[in-house]
mmCIF file of C-alpha atoms in Angstrom:
data_model
loop_
_atom_site.group_PDB
_atom_site.id
_atom_site.type_symbol
_atom_site.label_atom_id
_atom_site.label_comp_id
_atom_site.label_asym_id
_atom_site.label_seq_id
_atom_site.Cartn_x
_atom_site.Cartn_y
_atom_site.Cartn_z
ATOM 1 C CA MET A 6 -55.398 30.189 -43.905
ATOM 2 C CA SER A 7 -53.254 26.516 -43.119
ATOM 3 C CA LYS A 8 -51.754 25.238 -46.085
ATOM 4 C CA SER A 9 -51.612 21.311 -46.947
ATOM 5 C CA LEU A 10 -49.179 19.278 -44.564
ATOM 6 C CA SER A 11 -47.820 16.498 -46.891
ATOM 7 C CA ILE A 12 -46.592 13.683 -45.295
ATOM 8 C CA THR A 13 -46.050 9.521 -46.247
ATOM 9 C CA ALA A 14 -48.080 6.574 -44.594
ATOM 10 C CA THR A 15 -47.777 2.968 -44.805
ATOM 11 C CA LYS A 16 -50.618 0.348 -44.399
ATOM 12 C CA ARG A 17 -49.876 -1.950 -41.820
ATOM 13 C CA ASP A 18 -51.229 -5.527 -40.658
ATOM 14 C CA GLY A 19 -50.749 -6.401 -37.444
ATOM 15 C CA LEU A 20 -53.092 -4.667 -35.043
ATOM 16 C CA GLY A 21 -52.430 -4.516 -30.450
ATOM 17 C CA LYS A 22 -51.022 -4.133 -28.389
ATOM 18 C CA GLY A 23 -47.824 -5.938 -29.061
ATOM 19 C CA PRO A 24 -47.555 -5.125 -33.404
ATOM 20 C CA ALA A 25 -47.515 -1.269 -32.511
ATOM 21 C CA ARG A 26 -45.298 -1.272 -29.045
ATOM 22 C CA ARG A 27 -42.721 -2.617 -31.497
ATOM 23 C CA LEU A 28 -43.604 -0.525 -33.877
ATOM 24 C CA ARG A 29 -43.149 2.596 -31.274
ATOM 25 C CA SER A 30 -39.690 1.257 -30.811
ATOM 26 C CA ALA A 31 -38.438 1.234 -34.582
ATOM 27 C CA ASN A 32 -39.322 5.303 -34.104
ATOM 28 C CA LEU A 33 -43.099 4.579 -35.601
ATOM 29 C CA ILE A 34 -46.382 5.662 -34.805
ATOM 30 C CA PRO A 35 -49.727 3.968 -35.663
ATOM 31 C CA VAL A 36 -51.962 5.582 -37.179
ATOM 32 C CA VAL A 37 -56.119 5.283 -38.576
ATOM 33 C CA THR A 38 -57.767 7.136 -40.759
ATOM 34 C CA TYR A 39 -62.160 6.764 -41.398
ATOM 35 C CA GLY A 40 -64.490 8.249 -42.960
ATOM 36 C CA HIS A 41 -67.443 8.576 -45.412
ATOM 37 C CA GLY A 42 -68.889 5.221 -44.897
ATOM 38 C CA ALA A 43 -64.764 3.766 -45.549
ATOM 39 C CA ALA A 44 -63.915 0.630 -43.656
ATOM 40 C CA ALA A 45 -60.776 2.131 -41.678
ATOM 41 C CA THR A 46 -57.881 1.359 -43.079
ATOM 42 C CA SER A 47 -54.845 1.051 -40.904
ATOM 43 C CA MET A 48 -50.942 1.811 -41.306
ATOM 44 C CA THR A 49 -47.549 4.055 -40.523
ATOM 45 C CA ILE A 50 -46.127 7.327 -40.165
ATOM 46 C CA LYS A 51 -41.975 7.937 -39.104
ATOM 47 C CA ALA A 52 -42.516 9.664 -35.898
ATOM 48 C CA GLU A 53 -40.901 12.455 -37.014
ATOM 49 C CA ASP A 54 -43.729 13.031 -38.585
ATOM 50 C CA SER A 55 -46.135 13.068 -35.846
ATOM 51 C CA GLU A 56 -44.687 16.145 -34.532
ATOM 52 C CA GLN A 57 -45.887 17.989 -37.238
ATOM 53 C CA VAL A 58 -48.979 16.588 -37.660
ATOM 54 C CA LEU A 59 -49.615 17.565 -33.637
ATOM 55 C CA HIS A 60 -48.923 21.423 -34.626
ATOM 56 C CA HIS A 61 -50.809 21.335 -38.173
ATOM 57 C CA SER A 62 -54.342 22.904 -38.171
ATOM 58 C CA GLY A 63 -55.871 22.278 -41.704
ATOM 59 C CA ILE A 64 -55.028 18.979 -43.860
ATOM 60 C CA VAL A 65 -53.176 16.476 -43.839
ATOM 61 C CA GLU A 66 -52.642 14.191 -47.102
ATOM 62 C CA LEU A 67 -51.178 11.735 -46.481
ATOM 63 C CA VAL A 68 -49.258 8.955 -49.336
ATOM 64 C CA ILE A 69 -50.284 5.835 -48.963
ATOM 65 C CA ASN A 70 -47.082 3.168 -49.876
ATOM 66 C CA GLY A 71 -45.425 6.109 -52.887
ATOM 67 C CA SER A 72 -49.368 6.258 -54.479
ATOM 68 C CA ASP A 73 -52.527 6.741 -52.928
ATOM 69 C CA LYS A 74 -53.378 9.343 -51.262
ATOM 70 C CA LYS A 75 -56.350 10.572 -48.500
ATOM 71 C CA THR A 76 -57.290 14.190 -47.735
ATOM 72 C CA THR A 77 -57.375 14.229 -43.802
ATOM 73 C CA VAL A 78 -57.431 16.215 -40.896
ATOM 74 C CA LEU A 79 -56.262 15.655 -37.208
ATOM 75 C CA LYS A 80 -58.920 13.772 -34.737
ATOM 76 C CA THR A 81 -57.441 12.684 -31.851
ATOM 77 C CA PHE A 82 -54.310 11.463 -30.527
ATOM 78 C CA GLN A 83 -52.547 9.457 -27.972
ATOM 79 C CA ARG A 84 -49.649 10.373 -25.271
ATOM 80 C CA HIS A 85 -47.723 8.286 -23.380
ATOM 81 C CA PRO A 86 -48.886 9.744 -19.003
ATOM 82 C CA ILE A 87 -45.478 9.534 -18.661
ATOM 83 C CA SER A 88 -42.822 10.107 -21.269
ATOM 84 C CA ASN A 89 -45.237 12.272 -23.363
ATOM 85 C CA LYS A 90 -44.488 10.893 -26.768
ATOM 86 C CA ILE A 91 -47.113 9.787 -28.968
ATOM 87 C CA LEU A 92 -48.822 6.748 -29.081
ATOM 88 C CA HIS A 93 -51.934 6.867 -31.202
ATOM 89 C CA ILE A 94 -52.998 9.681 -33.709
ATOM 90 C CA ASP A 95 -56.291 9.401 -35.234
ATOM 91 C CA PHE A 96 -56.863 10.677 -38.926
ATOM 92 C CA GLN A 97 -60.809 11.495 -40.420
ATOM 93 C CA GLU A 98 -60.888 11.818 -44.519
ATOM 94 C CA VAL A 99 -62.336 14.525 -45.643
ATOM 95 C CA ARG A 100 -63.415 16.680 -48.595
ATOM 96 C CA THR A 101 -62.817 19.668 -49.803
ATOM 97 C CA ASP A 102 -65.917 20.758 -50.793
ATOM 98 C CA GLU A 103 -67.379 19.440 -47.109
ATOM 99 C CA VAL A 104 -66.844 21.391 -43.479
ATOM 100 C CA VAL A 105 -65.421 19.426 -40.604
ATOM 101 C CA PHE A 106 -65.090 20.279 -36.646
ATOM 102 C CA THR A 107 -61.807 20.839 -35.642
ATOM 103 C CA LEU A 108 -59.222 22.324 -32.735
ATOM 104 C CA VAL A 109 -57.098 25.634 -33.675
ATOM 105 C CA PRO A 110 -54.904 26.573 -31.334
ATOM 106 C CA LEU A 111 -55.661 30.289 -29.462
ATOM 107 C CA VAL A 112 -53.356 32.536 -29.275
ATOM 108 C CA SER A 113 -52.923 36.693 -27.250
ATOM 109 C CA VAL A 114 -51.704 39.272 -28.810
ATOM 110 C CA GLY A 115 -51.068 42.556 -27.044
ATOM 111 C CA GLU A 116 -50.133 44.152 -23.331
ATOM 112 C CA PRO A 117 -52.823 44.204 -21.458
ATOM 113 C CA ALA A 118 -54.223 47.266 -19.157
ATOM 114 C CA GLY A 119 -54.211 45.145 -16.209
ATOM 115 C CA THR A 120 -50.190 43.720 -15.954
ATOM 116 C CA ARG A 121 -49.522 47.425 -15.915
ATOM 117 C CA GLN A 122 -52.171 47.419 -12.766
ATOM 118 C CA GLY A 123 -50.324 43.943 -10.914
ATOM 119 C CA GLY A 124 -52.295 41.726 -12.708
ATOM 120 C CA GLN A 125 -51.212 38.320 -14.564
ATOM 121 C CA LEU A 126 -52.587 37.375 -17.891
ATOM 122 C CA GLU A 127 -54.163 34.124 -17.504
ATOM 123 C CA GLN A 128 -54.905 31.939 -20.642
ATOM 124 C CA VAL A 129 -57.758 29.538 -20.021
ATOM 125 C CA MET A 130 -58.286 27.360 -22.799
ATOM 126 C CA MET A 131 -55.784 26.725 -24.761
ATOM 127 C CA GLU A 132 -57.556 25.230 -28.663
ATOM 128 C CA ILE A 133 -60.943 26.247 -30.128
ATOM 129 C CA GLU A 134 -62.871 23.478 -31.752
ATOM 130 C CA VAL A 135 -63.966 25.569 -35.633
ATOM 131 C CA LYS A 136 -66.272 24.833 -38.229
ATOM 132 C CA SER A 137 -65.415 25.142 -42.166
ATOM 133 C CA LEU A 138 -64.278 24.419 -45.106
ATOM 134 C CA PRO A 139 -60.742 22.350 -44.751
ATOM 135 C CA MET A 140 -59.044 24.429 -46.821
ATOM 136 C CA ASN A 141 -60.226 27.630 -45.048
ATOM 137 C CA ILE A 142 -58.650 26.516 -41.671
ATOM 138 C CA PRO A 143 -56.151 28.791 -39.318
ATOM 139 C CA ASP A 144 -53.000 28.280 -38.100
ATOM 140 C CA VAL A 145 -53.765 29.956 -34.729
ATOM 141 C CA ILE A 146 -57.225 31.758 -34.108
ATOM 142 C CA LYS A 147 -55.043 35.054 -32.424
ATOM 143 C CA ALA A 148 -56.615 37.483 -29.601
ATOM 144 C CA ASP A 149 -56.410 40.786 -28.498
ATOM 145 C CA VAL A 150 -55.898 41.334 -25.334
ATOM 146 C CA SER A 151 -54.040 45.068 -24.959
ATOM 147 C CA ALA A 152 -57.816 46.005 -23.838
ATOM 148 C CA LEU A 153 -58.063 43.274 -20.474
ATOM 149 C CA ASN A 154 -57.954 45.300 -17.139
ATOM 150 C CA LEU A 155 -57.385 43.881 -13.536
ATOM 151 C CA ASP A 156 -60.653 40.884 -13.011
ATOM 152 C CA GLU A 157 -62.079 41.773 -16.908
ATOM 153 C CA ALA A 158 -62.021 38.208 -18.562
ATOM 154 C CA LEU A 159 -61.890 38.094 -22.794
ATOM 155 C CA HIS A 160 -64.528 35.977 -24.391
ATOM 156 C CA VAL A 161 -65.369 33.597 -26.643
ATOM 157 C CA ARG A 162 -68.000 35.625 -28.462
ATOM 158 C CA ASN A 163 -65.007 38.316 -28.286
ATOM 159 C CA LEU A 164 -62.767 36.531 -30.787
ATOM 160 C CA VAL A 165 -63.275 37.650 -34.367
ATOM 161 C CA PHE A 166 -62.968 34.472 -37.007
ATOM 162 C CA PRO A 167 -61.507 34.534 -40.394
ATOM 163 C CA GLU A 168 -63.231 34.274 -43.581
ATOM 164 C CA GLY A 169 -65.501 31.499 -43.436
ATOM 165 C CA VAL A 170 -65.140 29.661 -39.555
ATOM 166 C CA SER A 171 -67.068 29.980 -36.926
ATOM 167 C CA THR A 172 -67.437 28.236 -33.819
ATOM 168 C CA ASP A 173 -69.933 26.388 -31.402
ATOM 169 C CA VAL A 174 -68.569 26.551 -28.543
ATOM 170 C CA ALA A 175 -70.520 28.856 -26.110
ATOM 171 C CA ALA A 176 -70.626 32.696 -26.426
ATOM 172 C CA ASP A 177 -70.129 33.724 -22.444
ATOM 173 C CA GLN A 178 -66.682 30.738 -22.704
ATOM 174 C CA VAL A 179 -63.643 32.454 -20.968
ATOM 175 C CA VAL A 180 -60.588 32.743 -23.132
ATOM 176 C CA PHE A 181 -58.289 34.389 -21.399
ATOM 177 C CA ASN A 182 -58.452 36.594 -18.162
ATOM 178 C CA VAL A 183 -56.310 38.649 -16.026
ATOM 179 C CA ARG A 184 -55.770 38.554 -11.985
ATOM 180 C CA ALA A 185 -54.061 39.686 -9.248
ATOM 181 C CA PRO A 186 -51.085 37.457 -8.781
ATOM 182 C CA LYS A 187 -51.768 34.099 -7.085
ATOM 183 C CA VAL A 188 -49.033 35.063 -4.619
ATOM 184 C CA GLN A 189 -51.299 38.104 -3.096
ATOM 185 C CA GLU A 190 -54.748 35.904 -3.133
ATOM 186 C CA VAL A 191 -52.327 33.197 -0.838
ATOM 187 C CA GLU A 192 -51.506 36.162 1.188
ATOM 188 C CA GLU A 193 -54.084 37.177 1.865
ATOM 189 C CA THR A 194 -56.065 34.021 2.136
ATOM 190 C CA ALA A 195 -53.208 33.255 5.181
ATOM 191 C CA ALA A 196 -53.557 36.442 6.725
ATOM 192 C CA ALA A 197 -57.182 36.658 6.980
ATOM 193 C CA GLU A 198 -57.422 33.071 8.623
ATOM 194 C CA GLY A 199 -55.160 34.345 11.625
ATOM 195 C CA GLU A 200 -57.142 36.860 11.399
ATOM 196 C CA GLU A 201 -60.077 34.049 12.400
ATOM 197 C CA ALA A 202 -57.375 31.896 14.702
ATOM 198 C CA ALA A 203 -56.700 34.581 17.228
ATOM 199 C CA ALA A 204 -59.604 35.375 18.207
ATOM 200 C CA PRO A 205 -60.727 32.596 19.862
ATOM 201 C CA ALA A 206 -57.766 32.956 22.461
ATOM 202 C CA ALA A 207 -58.714 37.000 22.873
ATOM 203 C CA ASP A 208 -62.633 35.800 23.970
ATOM 204 C CA THR A 209 -61.009 33.110 26.395
ATOM 205 C CA LYS A 210 -58.073 35.926 28.309
ATOM 206 C CA LYS A 211 -61.772 37.734 28.610
ATOM 207 C CA SER A 212 -62.906 35.212 30.293
ATOM 208 C CA ASP A 213 -60.741 34.980 32.368
ATOM 209 C CA ALA A 214 -60.202 38.544 33.264
ATOM 210 C CA GLU A 215 -64.174 38.057 34.957
#
């Protein structure tokens, strides 16, 4: 199960795009915590800590101004569309005895049988929303793909979740599949189009001959 990640946060007063840009220039990321009916709290964390947060699936303990603490989970985040830098993070405050919903990465285990038949493994879902108590949130959900043959798929219903962890995602949602290489598909499509284009020309010659 995932361990708690503890990072330092500092309360902030200045809100809006201008102050946020100045914070990011100072290597700080604006964050907000909310939950349990309390007013949202605006803070900052270090940019390097924000990367740790995005690679952590469990509880994030925010130590605010060196004393106050909030038990949270990552809820949403924003990245710059060009630089891909983190712009903002939202945390949801939680209690250790309440069920929470959070996203957990999906990873494949094993070599699909279909790859030995010329296929390629494709990952359709990169992460999945799970529900569990905060301390039970797994770091990743592993999917054994070794039994997948060519043109077969592994679905959400085939995933094995740790005890106390489940999901509301549709059971028939595809997670991984094994498909023929895309290059081969393109070549087959081009060949089919070539045959269709050649057909009218043959008809014309026949008509001229008549």
